[in-house]
PDB file of C-alpha atoms in Angstrom:
ATOM      1  CA  UNK A  55     -11.886  -6.833 -11.313  1.00 95.00           C
ATOM      2  CA  UNK A  56     -13.296  -6.347  -7.807  1.00 96.00           C
ATOM      3  CA  UNK A  57     -13.261  -2.559  -6.772  1.00 95.00           C
ATOM      4  CA  UNK A  58     -14.705  -1.012  -3.736  1.00 93.00           C
ATOM      5  CA  UNK A  59     -18.846  -0.002  -4.265  1.00 92.00           C
ATOM      6  CA  UNK A  60     -17.944   3.505  -2.184  1.00 91.00           C
ATOM      7  CA  UNK A  61     -15.055   4.656  -4.110  1.00 86.00           C
ATOM      8  CA  UNK A  62     -16.635   5.848  -7.389  1.00 84.00           C
ATOM      9  CA  UNK A  63     -14.833   9.283  -7.712  1.00 88.00           C
ATOM     10  CA  UNK A  64     -12.904  10.021 -11.044  1.00 89.00           C
ATOM     11  CA  UNK A  65      -9.481   9.232  -9.239  1.00 87.00           C
ATOM     12  CA  UNK A  66     -10.843   5.758  -8.727  1.00 90.00           C
ATOM     13  CA  UNK A  67     -13.076   5.091 -11.911  1.00 91.00           C
ATOM     14  CA  UNK A  68      -9.984   6.623 -14.199  1.00 93.00           C
ATOM     15  CA  UNK A  69      -7.582   3.705 -12.585  1.00 93.00           C
ATOM     16  CA  UNK A  70     -10.539   1.319 -13.178  1.00 94.00           C
ATOM     17  CA  UNK A  71     -10.641   2.370 -17.061  1.00 95.00           C
ATOM     18  CA  UNK A  72      -7.017   2.293 -17.421  1.00 95.00           C
ATOM     19  CA  UNK A  73      -7.057  -1.173 -16.077  1.00 96.00           C
ATOM     20  CA  UNK A  74      -9.714  -2.657 -18.104  1.00 96.00           C
ATOM     21  CA  UNK A  75      -7.490  -1.331 -21.522  1.00 96.00           C
ATOM     22  CA  UNK A  76      -4.507  -2.549 -19.993  1.00 96.00           C
ATOM     23  CA  UNK A  77      -6.765  -5.939 -20.256  1.00 97.00           C
ATOM     24  CA  UNK A  78      -7.810  -5.834 -23.387  1.00 97.00           C
ATOM     25  CA  UNK A  79      -4.040  -4.902 -25.178  1.00 96.00           C
ATOM     26  CA  UNK A  80      -3.051  -8.097 -22.832  1.00 96.00           C
ATOM     27  CA  UNK A  81      -5.854 -10.577 -24.508  1.00 95.00           C
ATOM     28  CA  UNK A  82      -7.937 -10.288 -21.275  1.00 95.00           C
ATOM     29  CA  UNK A  83     -11.456  -9.229 -20.608  1.00 92.00           C
ATOM     30  CA  UNK A  84     -12.091  -7.247 -17.200  1.00 94.00           C
ATOM     31  CA  UNK A  85     -15.765  -7.536 -15.842  1.00 93.00           C
ATOM     32  CA  UNK A  86     -16.134  -4.589 -12.793  1.00 93.00           C
ATOM     33  CA  UNK A  87     -17.888  -5.906  -9.912  1.00 92.00           C
ATOM     34  CA  UNK A  88     -18.119  -4.506  -6.493  1.00 92.00           C
ATOM     35  CA  UNK A  89     -18.503  -5.849  -3.266  1.00 89.00           C
ATOM     36  CA  UNK A  90     -21.979  -5.076  -3.312  1.00 89.00           C
ATOM     37  CA  UNK A  91     -22.510  -6.445  -6.691  1.00 86.00           C
ATOM     38  CA  UNK A  92     -20.893  -9.756  -5.329  1.00 85.00           C
ATOM     39  CA  UNK A  93     -23.238 -10.044  -2.068  1.00 80.00           C
ATOM     40  CA  UNK A  94     -25.938 -10.772  -4.580  1.00 69.00           C
ATOM     41  CA  UNK A  95     -24.301 -13.023  -6.851  1.00 68.00           C
ATOM     42  CA  UNK A  96     -22.442 -15.008  -4.273  1.00 71.00           C
ATOM     43  CA  UNK A  97     -25.730 -15.868  -2.685  1.00 65.00           C
ATOM     44  CA  UNK A  98     -27.795 -16.629  -5.628  1.00 60.00           C
ATOM     45  CA  UNK A  99     -25.283 -19.490  -6.609  1.00 58.00           C
ATOM     46  CA  UNK A 100     -22.294 -17.211  -8.108  1.00 57.00           C
ATOM     47  CA  UNK A 101     -19.477 -19.265  -8.601  1.00 57.00           C
ATOM     48  CA  UNK A 102     -20.752 -22.450  -9.603  1.00 60.00           C
ATOM     49  CA  UNK A 103     -18.119 -24.502 -11.368  1.00 57.00           C
ATOM     50  CA  UNK A 104     -19.047 -23.404 -14.945  1.00 55.00           C
ATOM     51  CA  UNK A 105     -19.421 -19.788 -14.101  1.00 70.00           C
ATOM     52  CA  UNK A 106     -16.167 -19.462 -12.276  1.00 79.00           C
ATOM     53  CA  UNK A 107     -13.797 -16.677 -13.673  1.00 87.00           C
ATOM     54  CA  UNK A 108     -10.373 -17.680 -14.534  1.00 90.00           C
ATOM     55  CA  UNK A 109      -8.819 -14.706 -12.176  1.00 95.00           C
ATOM     56  CA  UNK A 110      -9.876 -11.759 -10.210  1.00 96.00           C
ATOM     57  CA  UNK A 111      -7.934  -8.940 -10.287  1.00 98.00           C
ATOM     58  CA  UNK A 112      -8.714  -7.769  -6.679  1.00 97.00           C
ATOM     59  CA  UNK A 113      -8.749  -3.909  -6.166  1.00 96.00           C
ATOM     60  CA  UNK A 114      -9.958  -3.321  -3.044  1.00 95.00           C
ATOM     61  CA  UNK A 115      -9.085  -3.802   0.533  1.00 94.00           C
ATOM     62  CA  UNK A 116     -11.888  -6.213   1.634  1.00 94.00           C
ATOM     63  CA  UNK A 117      -9.851  -8.952   2.979  1.00 96.00           C
ATOM     64  CA  UNK A 118     -12.891 -11.070   3.887  1.00 94.00           C
ATOM     65  CA  UNK A 119     -14.595 -10.805   0.596  1.00 94.00           C
ATOM     66  CA  UNK A 120     -10.935 -11.600  -0.835  1.00 95.00           C
ATOM     67  CA  UNK A 121     -10.323 -14.782   1.231  1.00 94.00           C
ATOM     68  CA  UNK A 122     -14.056 -16.341   0.162  1.00 90.00           C
ATOM     69  CA  UNK A 123     -13.364 -15.765  -3.322  1.00 90.00           C
ATOM     70  CA  UNK A 124      -9.862 -17.826  -2.737  1.00 93.00           C
ATOM     71  CA  UNK A 125     -11.798 -20.014  -0.937  1.00 88.00           C
ATOM     72  CA  UNK A 126     -14.211 -20.818  -3.982  1.00 86.00           C
ATOM     73  CA  UNK A 127     -10.782 -21.451  -5.997  1.00 88.00           C
ATOM     74  CA  UNK A 128     -10.470 -18.459  -7.735  1.00 91.00           C
ATOM     75  CA  UNK A 129      -6.707 -16.874  -8.314  1.00 94.00           C
ATOM     76  CA  UNK A 130      -6.545 -13.469  -6.792  1.00 97.00           C
ATOM     77  CA  UNK A 131      -3.705 -11.082  -8.038  1.00 97.00           C
ATOM     78  CA  UNK A 132      -2.929  -9.795  -5.550  1.00 97.00           C
ATOM     79  CA  UNK A 133      -3.657 -12.228  -2.750  1.00 98.00           C
ATOM     80  CA  UNK A 134      -5.711 -11.757   0.078  1.00 98.00           C
ATOM     81  CA  UNK A 135      -2.672 -12.331   2.422  1.00 98.00           C
ATOM     82  CA  UNK A 136      -0.607  -9.882   0.601  1.00 98.00           C
ATOM     83  CA  UNK A 137      -3.172  -7.070   0.301  1.00 97.00           C
ATOM     84  CA  UNK A 138      -3.745  -7.585   4.232  1.00 97.00           C
ATOM     85  CA  UNK A 139      -0.054  -7.459   5.123  1.00 97.00           C
ATOM     86  CA  UNK A 140       0.460  -4.015   3.169  1.00 96.00           C
ATOM     87  CA  UNK A 141      -3.163  -2.558   4.383  1.00 95.00           C
ATOM     88  CA  UNK A 142      -1.672  -2.556   7.914  1.00 96.00           C
ATOM     89  CA  UNK A 143       1.444  -0.829   8.038  1.00 96.00           C
ATOM     90  CA  UNK A 144       2.238  -2.664  11.499  1.00 97.00           C
ATOM     91  CA  UNK A 145       1.610  -6.106   9.808  1.00 97.00           C
ATOM     92  CA  UNK A 146       4.176  -5.038   6.857  1.00 97.00           C
ATOM     93  CA  UNK A 147       6.489  -4.141   9.738  1.00 97.00           C
ATOM     94  CA  UNK A 148       6.066  -7.674  11.419  1.00 97.00           C
ATOM     95  CA  UNK A 149       6.532  -9.329   7.931  1.00 97.00           C
ATOM     96  CA  UNK A 150       9.458  -7.697   6.897  1.00 98.00           C
ATOM     97  CA  UNK A 151      11.586  -7.333  10.308  1.00 96.00           C
ATOM     98  CA  UNK A 152      14.820  -8.517   9.484  1.00 95.00           C
ATOM     99  CA  UNK A 153      14.499  -8.657   5.524  1.00 96.00           C
ATOM    100  CA  UNK A 154      15.116  -4.899   4.736  1.00 97.00           C
ATOM    101  CA  UNK A 155      15.965  -2.171   6.642  1.00 97.00           C
ATOM    102  CA  UNK A 156      12.881  -0.227   8.038  1.00 98.00           C
ATOM    103  CA  UNK A 157      12.705   2.751  10.279  1.00 97.00           C
ATOM    104  CA  UNK A 158      12.732   1.655  13.881  1.00 97.00           C
ATOM    105  CA  UNK A 159       8.940   0.769  14.917  1.00 98.00           C
ATOM    106  CA  UNK A 160       7.056   0.245  17.926  1.00 98.00           C
ATOM    107  CA  UNK A 161       3.353  -1.110  17.495  1.00 97.00           C
ATOM    108  CA  UNK A 162       0.933   0.697  20.145  1.00 97.00           C
ATOM    109  CA  UNK A 163      -0.851  -1.192  22.506  1.00 96.00           C
ATOM    110  CA  UNK A 164      -4.452  -2.338  21.617  1.00 95.00           C
ATOM    111  CA  UNK A 165      -7.261  -0.579  23.515  1.00 95.00           C
ATOM    112  CA  UNK A 166     -11.323  -0.280  23.177  1.00 93.00           C
ATOM    113  CA  UNK A 167     -12.969   2.991  21.661  1.00 91.00           C
ATOM    114  CA  UNK A 168     -15.217   2.895  24.764  1.00 92.00           C
ATOM    115  CA  UNK A 169     -12.077   2.602  27.059  1.00 94.00           C
ATOM    116  CA  UNK A 170      -9.362   4.769  25.518  1.00 93.00           C
ATOM    117  CA  UNK A 171      -5.927   4.780  26.911  1.00 94.00           C
ATOM    118  CA  UNK A 172      -6.333   5.423  30.784  1.00 94.00           C
ATOM    119  CA  UNK A 173      -2.276   5.079  30.986  1.00 94.00           C
ATOM    120  CA  UNK A 174       0.163   6.918  28.813  1.00 96.00           C
ATOM    121  CA  UNK A 175       3.053   5.666  30.078  1.00 97.00           C
ATOM    122  CA  UNK A 176       3.852   3.535  27.379  1.00 97.00           C
ATOM    123  CA  UNK A 177       3.845   6.786  24.939  1.00 97.00           C
ATOM    124  CA  UNK A 178       7.233   7.914  27.384  1.00 97.00           C
ATOM    125  CA  UNK A 179       8.732   4.535  26.434  1.00 97.00           C
ATOM    126  CA  UNK A 180       8.164   5.022  22.582  1.00 98.00           C
ATOM    127  CA  UNK A 181       9.454   8.665  22.737  1.00 97.00           C
ATOM    128  CA  UNK A 182      12.779   7.483  24.775  1.00 97.00           C
ATOM    129  CA  UNK A 183      13.480   4.910  22.665  1.00 98.00           C
ATOM    130  CA  UNK A 184      12.896   6.747  19.473  1.00 98.00           C
ATOM    131  CA  UNK A 185      13.483  10.165  20.123  1.00 97.00           C
ATOM    132  CA  UNK A 186      11.842  13.303  18.642  1.00 97.00           C
ATOM    133  CA  UNK A 187      10.614  14.009  16.699  1.00 97.00           C
ATOM    134  CA  UNK A 188       8.949  11.135  16.057  1.00 97.00           C
ATOM    135  CA  UNK A 189       6.638   9.768  13.874  1.00 97.00           C
ATOM    136  CA  UNK A 190       2.976   8.246  14.774  1.00 97.00           C
ATOM    137  CA  UNK A 191       1.003   6.446  11.392  1.00 96.00           C
ATOM    138  CA  UNK A 192      -2.451   5.092  11.823  1.00 96.00           C
ATOM    139  CA  UNK A 193      -2.275   1.373  10.668  1.00 96.00           C
ATOM    140  CA  UNK A 194      -4.688   2.104   7.776  1.00 93.00           C
ATOM    141  CA  UNK A 195      -4.366   4.810   5.876  1.00 83.00           C
ATOM    142  CA  UNK A 196      -3.570   5.877   2.446  1.00 77.00           C
ATOM    143  CA  UNK A 197      -2.092   8.774   0.055  1.00 69.00           C
ATOM    144  CA  UNK A 198      -0.057  10.167   3.441  1.00 71.00           C
ATOM    145  CA  UNK A 199      -2.976  10.693   5.524  1.00 78.00           C
ATOM    146  CA  UNK A 200      -3.163   9.668   8.784  1.00 89.00           C
ATOM    147  CA  UNK A 201       0.659  10.185   9.351  1.00 94.00           C
ATOM    148  CA  UNK A 202       1.406  12.710  12.121  1.00 95.00           C
ATOM    149  CA  UNK A 203       4.986  14.356  13.148  1.00 96.00           C
ATOM    150  CA  UNK A 204       4.852  14.740  16.679  1.00 97.00           C
ATOM    151  CA  UNK A 205       7.927  17.140  18.436  1.00 97.00           C
ATOM    152  CA  UNK A 206       7.668  16.342  22.249  1.00 97.00           C
ATOM    153  CA  UNK A 207       6.024  13.984  24.779  1.00 97.00           C
ATOM    154  CA  UNK A 208       3.334  16.408  24.985  1.00 97.00           C
ATOM    155  CA  UNK A 209       2.449  16.575  21.531  1.00 97.00           C
ATOM    156  CA  UNK A 210       2.705  12.519  21.491  1.00 98.00           C
ATOM    157  CA  UNK A 211       0.539  11.947  24.041  1.00 97.00           C
ATOM    158  CA  UNK A 212      -2.359  14.176  22.799  1.00 97.00           C
ATOM    159  CA  UNK A 213      -2.191  12.828  19.424  1.00 97.00           C
ATOM    160  CA  UNK A 214      -1.947   9.253  21.243  1.00 97.00           C
ATOM    161  CA  UNK A 215      -5.741  10.243  22.970  1.00 95.00           C
ATOM    162  CA  UNK A 216      -7.354  11.181  19.821  1.00 94.00           C
ATOM    163  CA  UNK A 217      -6.466   7.591  18.348  1.00 94.00           C
ATOM    164  CA  UNK A 218      -7.844   5.437  20.954  1.00 91.00           C
ATOM    165  CA  UNK A 219      -9.403   2.551  19.434  1.00 90.00           C
ATOM    166  CA  UNK A 220      -7.477   3.020  16.367  1.00 95.00           C
ATOM    167  CA  UNK A 221      -4.455   0.925  15.567  1.00 96.00           C
ATOM    168  CA  UNK A 222      -1.072   2.785  15.333  1.00 97.00           C
ATOM    169  CA  UNK A 223       2.315   2.607  14.983  1.00 97.00           C
ATOM    170  CA  UNK A 224       5.119   4.846  16.403  1.00 98.00           C
ATOM    171  CA  UNK A 225       8.085   5.238  14.046  1.00 98.00           C
ATOM    172  CA  UNK A 226      11.699   6.703  14.261  1.00 97.00           C
ATOM    173  CA  UNK A 227      11.615   9.858  12.090  1.00 97.00           C
ATOM    174  CA  UNK A 228      14.017   9.588   9.325  1.00 97.00           C
ATOM    175  CA  UNK A 229      15.651  13.049   9.342  1.00 96.00           C
ATOM    176  CA  UNK A 230      17.788  12.617   6.031  1.00 96.00           C
ATOM    177  CA  UNK A 231      14.644  11.775   4.206  1.00 96.00           C
ATOM    178  CA  UNK A 232      12.519  14.783   5.365  1.00 93.00           C
ATOM    179  CA  UNK A 233      10.039  15.904   2.444  1.00 91.00           C
ATOM    180  CA  UNK A 234      11.531  12.998  -0.008  1.00 94.00           C
ATOM    181  CA  UNK A 235      11.041   9.762  -1.058  1.00 96.00           C
ATOM    182  CA  UNK A 236      11.015   7.461  -3.765  1.00 97.00           C
ATOM    183  CA  UNK A 237       8.113   4.996  -5.138  1.00 97.00           C
ATOM    184  CA  UNK A 238       9.261   1.986  -7.126  1.00 98.00           C
ATOM    185  CA  UNK A 239       6.349  -0.050  -9.207  1.00 98.00           C
ATOM    186  CA  UNK A 240       7.009  -3.581  -9.432  1.00 98.00           C
ATOM    187  CA  UNK A 241       5.542  -6.009 -11.503  1.00 98.00           C
ATOM    188  CA  UNK A 242       6.520  -9.395 -10.893  1.00 97.00           C
ATOM    189  CA  UNK A 243       9.903  -9.708 -10.953  1.00 95.00           C
ATOM    190  CA  UNK A 244      10.978  -6.173 -12.329  1.00 97.00           C
ATOM    191  CA  UNK A 245      10.863  -2.504 -11.872  1.00 98.00           C
ATOM    192  CA  UNK A 246       9.305  -1.110 -14.454  1.00 98.00           C
ATOM    193  CA  UNK A 247       9.064   2.584 -13.270  1.00 98.00           C
ATOM    194  CA  UNK A 248      10.357   4.511 -10.380  1.00 98.00           C
ATOM    195  CA  UNK A 249       9.781   8.439  -9.590  1.00 97.00           C
ATOM    196  CA  UNK A 250      11.555  10.886  -7.153  1.00 96.00           C
ATOM    197  CA  UNK A 251       8.677  12.799  -5.097  1.00 95.00           C
ATOM    198  CA  UNK A 252       9.678  15.560  -3.301  1.00 93.00           C
ATOM    199  CA  UNK A 253       8.150  18.628  -0.823  1.00 87.00           C
ATOM    200  CA  UNK A 254       8.613  22.357  -1.667  1.00 82.00           C
ATOM    201  CA  UNK A 255       6.617  23.436   1.220  1.00 79.00           C
ATOM    202  CA  UNK A 256       7.991  22.227   3.811  1.00 77.00           C
ATOM    203  CA  UNK A 257       5.719  19.060   4.436  1.00 82.00           C
ATOM    204  CA  UNK A 258       8.015  16.287   6.124  1.00 87.00           C
ATOM    205  CA  UNK A 259       5.936  13.944   3.758  1.00 81.00           C
ATOM    206  CA  UNK A 260       6.698  13.956   0.028  1.00 75.00           C
ATOM    207  CA  UNK A 261       3.269  12.347  -1.406  1.00 69.00           C
ATOM    208  CA  UNK A 262       1.876  14.213  -4.493  1.00 67.00           C
ATOM    209  CA  UNK A 263      -1.477  13.929  -2.639  1.00 71.00           C
ATOM    210  CA  UNK A 264       0.169  15.995   0.513  1.00 67.00           C
ATOM    211  CA  UNK A 265       1.214  18.771  -1.896  1.00 71.00           C
ATOM    212  CA  UNK A 266       4.250  17.053  -3.167  1.00 79.00           C
ATOM    213  CA  UNK A 267       6.067  17.158  -6.660  1.00 91.00           C
ATOM    214  CA  UNK A 268       7.415  14.453  -8.718  1.00 93.00           C
ATOM    215  CA  UNK A 269      10.185  13.824 -11.475  1.00 96.00           C
ATOM    216  CA  UNK A 270      11.431  10.704 -13.106  1.00 97.00           C
ATOM    217  CA  UNK A 271      14.055   8.485 -11.016  1.00 97.00           C
ATOM    218  CA  UNK A 272      16.722   5.811 -12.020  1.00 97.00           C
ATOM    219  CA  UNK A 273      16.539   3.704  -9.079  1.00 97.00           C
ATOM    220  CA  UNK A 274      20.407   2.007  -8.332  1.00 96.00           C
ATOM    221  CA  UNK A 275      20.355  -1.864  -8.208  1.00 97.00           C
ATOM    222  CA  UNK A 276      20.464  -2.136  -4.468  1.00 97.00           C
ATOM    223  CA  UNK A 277      16.647   0.071  -4.419  1.00 97.00           C
ATOM    224  CA  UNK A 278      15.280  -2.522  -7.260  1.00 98.00           C
ATOM    225  CA  UNK A 279      16.744  -5.195  -5.510  1.00 98.00           C
ATOM    226  CA  UNK A 280      15.238  -4.462  -2.375  1.00 98.00           C
ATOM    227  CA  UNK A 281      11.797  -3.599  -4.200  1.00 98.00           C
ATOM    228  CA  UNK A 282      11.987  -6.983  -5.458  1.00 98.00           C
ATOM    229  CA  UNK A 283      13.002  -8.802  -2.197  1.00 98.00           C
ATOM    230  CA  UNK A 284       9.919  -6.600  -1.014  1.00 98.00           C
ATOM    231  CA  UNK A 285       7.144  -8.144  -2.906  1.00 98.00           C
ATOM    232  CA  UNK A 286       8.412 -11.894  -3.009  1.00 98.00           C
ATOM    233  CA  UNK A 287       8.641 -11.655   1.214  1.00 98.00           C
ATOM    234  CA  UNK A 288       5.241 -10.227   1.156  1.00 98.00           C
ATOM    235  CA  UNK A 289       4.033 -12.506  -1.759  1.00 98.00           C
ATOM    236  CA  UNK A 290       2.943  -9.417  -4.223  1.00 98.00           C
ATOM    237  CA  UNK A 291       2.481  -9.884  -8.063  1.00 98.00           C
ATOM    238  CA  UNK A 292       2.652  -6.328  -8.165  1.00 98.00           C
ATOM    239  CA  UNK A 293       2.951  -3.307  -5.816  1.00 98.00           C
ATOM    240  CA  UNK A 294       4.293   0.146  -5.190  1.00 97.00           C
ATOM    241  CA  UNK A 295       7.299   0.146  -2.888  1.00 98.00           C
ATOM    242  CA  UNK A 296       8.492   3.434  -1.327  1.00 97.00           C
ATOM    243  CA  UNK A 297      11.581   3.882   0.395  1.00 97.00           C
ATOM    244  CA  UNK A 298      13.163   6.936   1.970  1.00 97.00           C
ATOM    245  CA  UNK A 299      16.733   7.948   2.038  1.00 97.00           C
ATOM    246  CA  UNK A 300      19.212   7.366   4.607  1.00 96.00           C
ATOM    247  CA  UNK A 301      22.129   9.292   5.404  1.00 96.00           C
ATOM    248  CA  UNK A 302      24.249   7.821   3.144  1.00 95.00           C
ATOM    249  CA  UNK A 303      21.189   7.558   0.726  1.00 94.00           C
ATOM    250  CA  UNK A 304      20.682   4.166   1.737  1.00 96.00           C
ATOM    251  CA  UNK A 305      17.474   3.008   0.954  1.00 97.00           C
ATOM    252  CA  UNK A 306      15.169   2.381   3.878  1.00 98.00           C
ATOM    253  CA  UNK A 307      11.288   1.067   3.618  1.00 98.00           C
ATOM    254  CA  UNK A 308       9.069   3.452   4.358  1.00 96.00           C
ATOM    255  CA  UNK A 309       5.672   1.277   3.018  1.00 95.00           C
ATOM    256  CA  UNK A 310       4.488  -1.144   0.319  1.00 97.00           C
ATOM    257  CA  UNK A 311       1.092  -0.691  -1.234  1.00 96.00           C
ATOM    258  CA  UNK A 312      -0.620  -3.467  -2.986  1.00 96.00           C
ATOM    259  CA  UNK A 313      -2.888  -1.156  -4.785  1.00 93.00           C
ATOM    260  CA  UNK A 314      -0.664   1.602  -5.797  1.00 92.00           C
ATOM    261  CA  UNK A 315      -2.546   4.250  -7.788  1.00 91.00           C
ATOM    262  CA  UNK A 316      -0.494   4.716 -11.225  1.00 91.00           C
ATOM    263  CA  UNK A 317      -1.445   7.854 -12.701  1.00 92.00           C
ATOM    264  CA  UNK A 318       1.141  10.067 -11.298  1.00 93.00           C
ATOM    265  CA  UNK A 319       3.537   7.536 -12.121  1.00 95.00           C
ATOM    266  CA  UNK A 320       2.276   7.409 -15.684  1.00 95.00           C
ATOM    267  CA  UNK A 321       2.181  11.271 -16.248  1.00 95.00           C
ATOM    268  CA  UNK A 322       5.948  11.266 -14.544  1.00 96.00           C
ATOM    269  CA  UNK A 323       7.617   8.669 -16.340  1.00 96.00           C
ATOM    270  CA  UNK A 324       5.048   7.588 -19.344  1.00 96.00           C
ATOM    271  CA  UNK A 325       5.316   3.698 -18.050  1.00 97.00           C
ATOM    272  CA  UNK A 326       1.557   2.504 -18.273  1.00 96.00           C
ATOM    273  CA  UNK A 327       1.617   0.235 -15.019  1.00 97.00           C
ATOM    274  CA  UNK A 328      -2.018  -0.956 -16.013  1.00 97.00           C
ATOM    275  CA  UNK A 329      -0.356  -2.402 -19.138  1.00 97.00           C
ATOM    276  CA  UNK A 330       2.248  -4.362 -17.592  1.00 97.00           C
ATOM    277  CA  UNK A 331       0.172  -5.737 -14.728  1.00 98.00           C
ATOM    278  CA  UNK A 332      -2.298  -7.353 -16.807  1.00 97.00           C
ATOM    279  CA  UNK A 333       0.447  -8.629 -19.543  1.00 97.00           C
ATOM    280  CA  UNK A 334       2.098  -9.913 -16.331  1.00 98.00           C
ATOM    281  CA  UNK A 335      -1.256 -11.609 -15.160  1.00 97.00           C
ATOM    282  CA  UNK A 336      -1.773 -12.986 -18.951  1.00 97.00           C
ATOM    283  CA  UNK A 337       1.254 -14.732 -18.949  1.00 96.00           C
ATOM    284  CA  UNK A 338       1.051 -16.098 -15.307  1.00 95.00           C
ATOM    285  CA  UNK A 339      -2.482 -17.737 -16.434  1.00 93.00           C
ATOM    286  CA  UNK A 340      -1.042 -18.956 -19.458  1.00 91.00           C
ATOM    287  CA  UNK A 341       1.741 -20.596 -17.739  1.00 88.00           C
ATOM    288  CA  UNK A 342      -0.627 -22.457 -15.449  1.00 80.00           C
ATOM    289  CA  UNK A 343      -2.518 -24.055 -17.916  1.00 64.00           C
TER     290      UNK A 343
END
């Protein structure tokens, strides 16, 4: 299992331990390595044919390292392409455009940190197209951070100026889903668990890290089918798929998490996603023998 060398807080190490236990239950052994560990191993001849691991559970977002390992012939769960498409919210939108309902989205034009935005007319264009309130999301961000609700053109321009050099998207605000969403955990072609997240503090975001609450949720067939379709379209073996609620409670895709944290899901539903993920990997490896 490849993890990030610099994310060693209990929030992450607990997750790694859960995955190791899940692997043991599935008859697999996970040896935890970080990107820094692999630098020295690769340079000293790591991945000679006799040393090549059967698979890598890639629990990091270092796309370059993931692609390097795939180039050496190592199967990755999830693949580098799938992780990359989920990690960058603009790529998620582009990959799923026309596949499932999503909020109207506009990708911001690129600039450089040293240059900034010398012309903010495009912010007015986005505001006119999407209306206010409007959501601005940095393309890279987790746990509900780097997501901003702006109410006027002036607020939007101030936020955009502060993001110069940071990739981001403008997105339609789905008012019917204010302070509530659902997380569906998909493994293979099954939804193994779901929870409703909701805010009682007035925050438009519903994530637990943002102060939201949670309770078990029984997804509709439409929600389950859409979550599985999303994962297939992105080439994911497993993921957390988040939906907003439309005006008639129809599912609208919010985002997809290739390396979704599942402690809250376990606390909420009792479903052990780590065990499900490792059992899935074990079965896939057996099928390929």
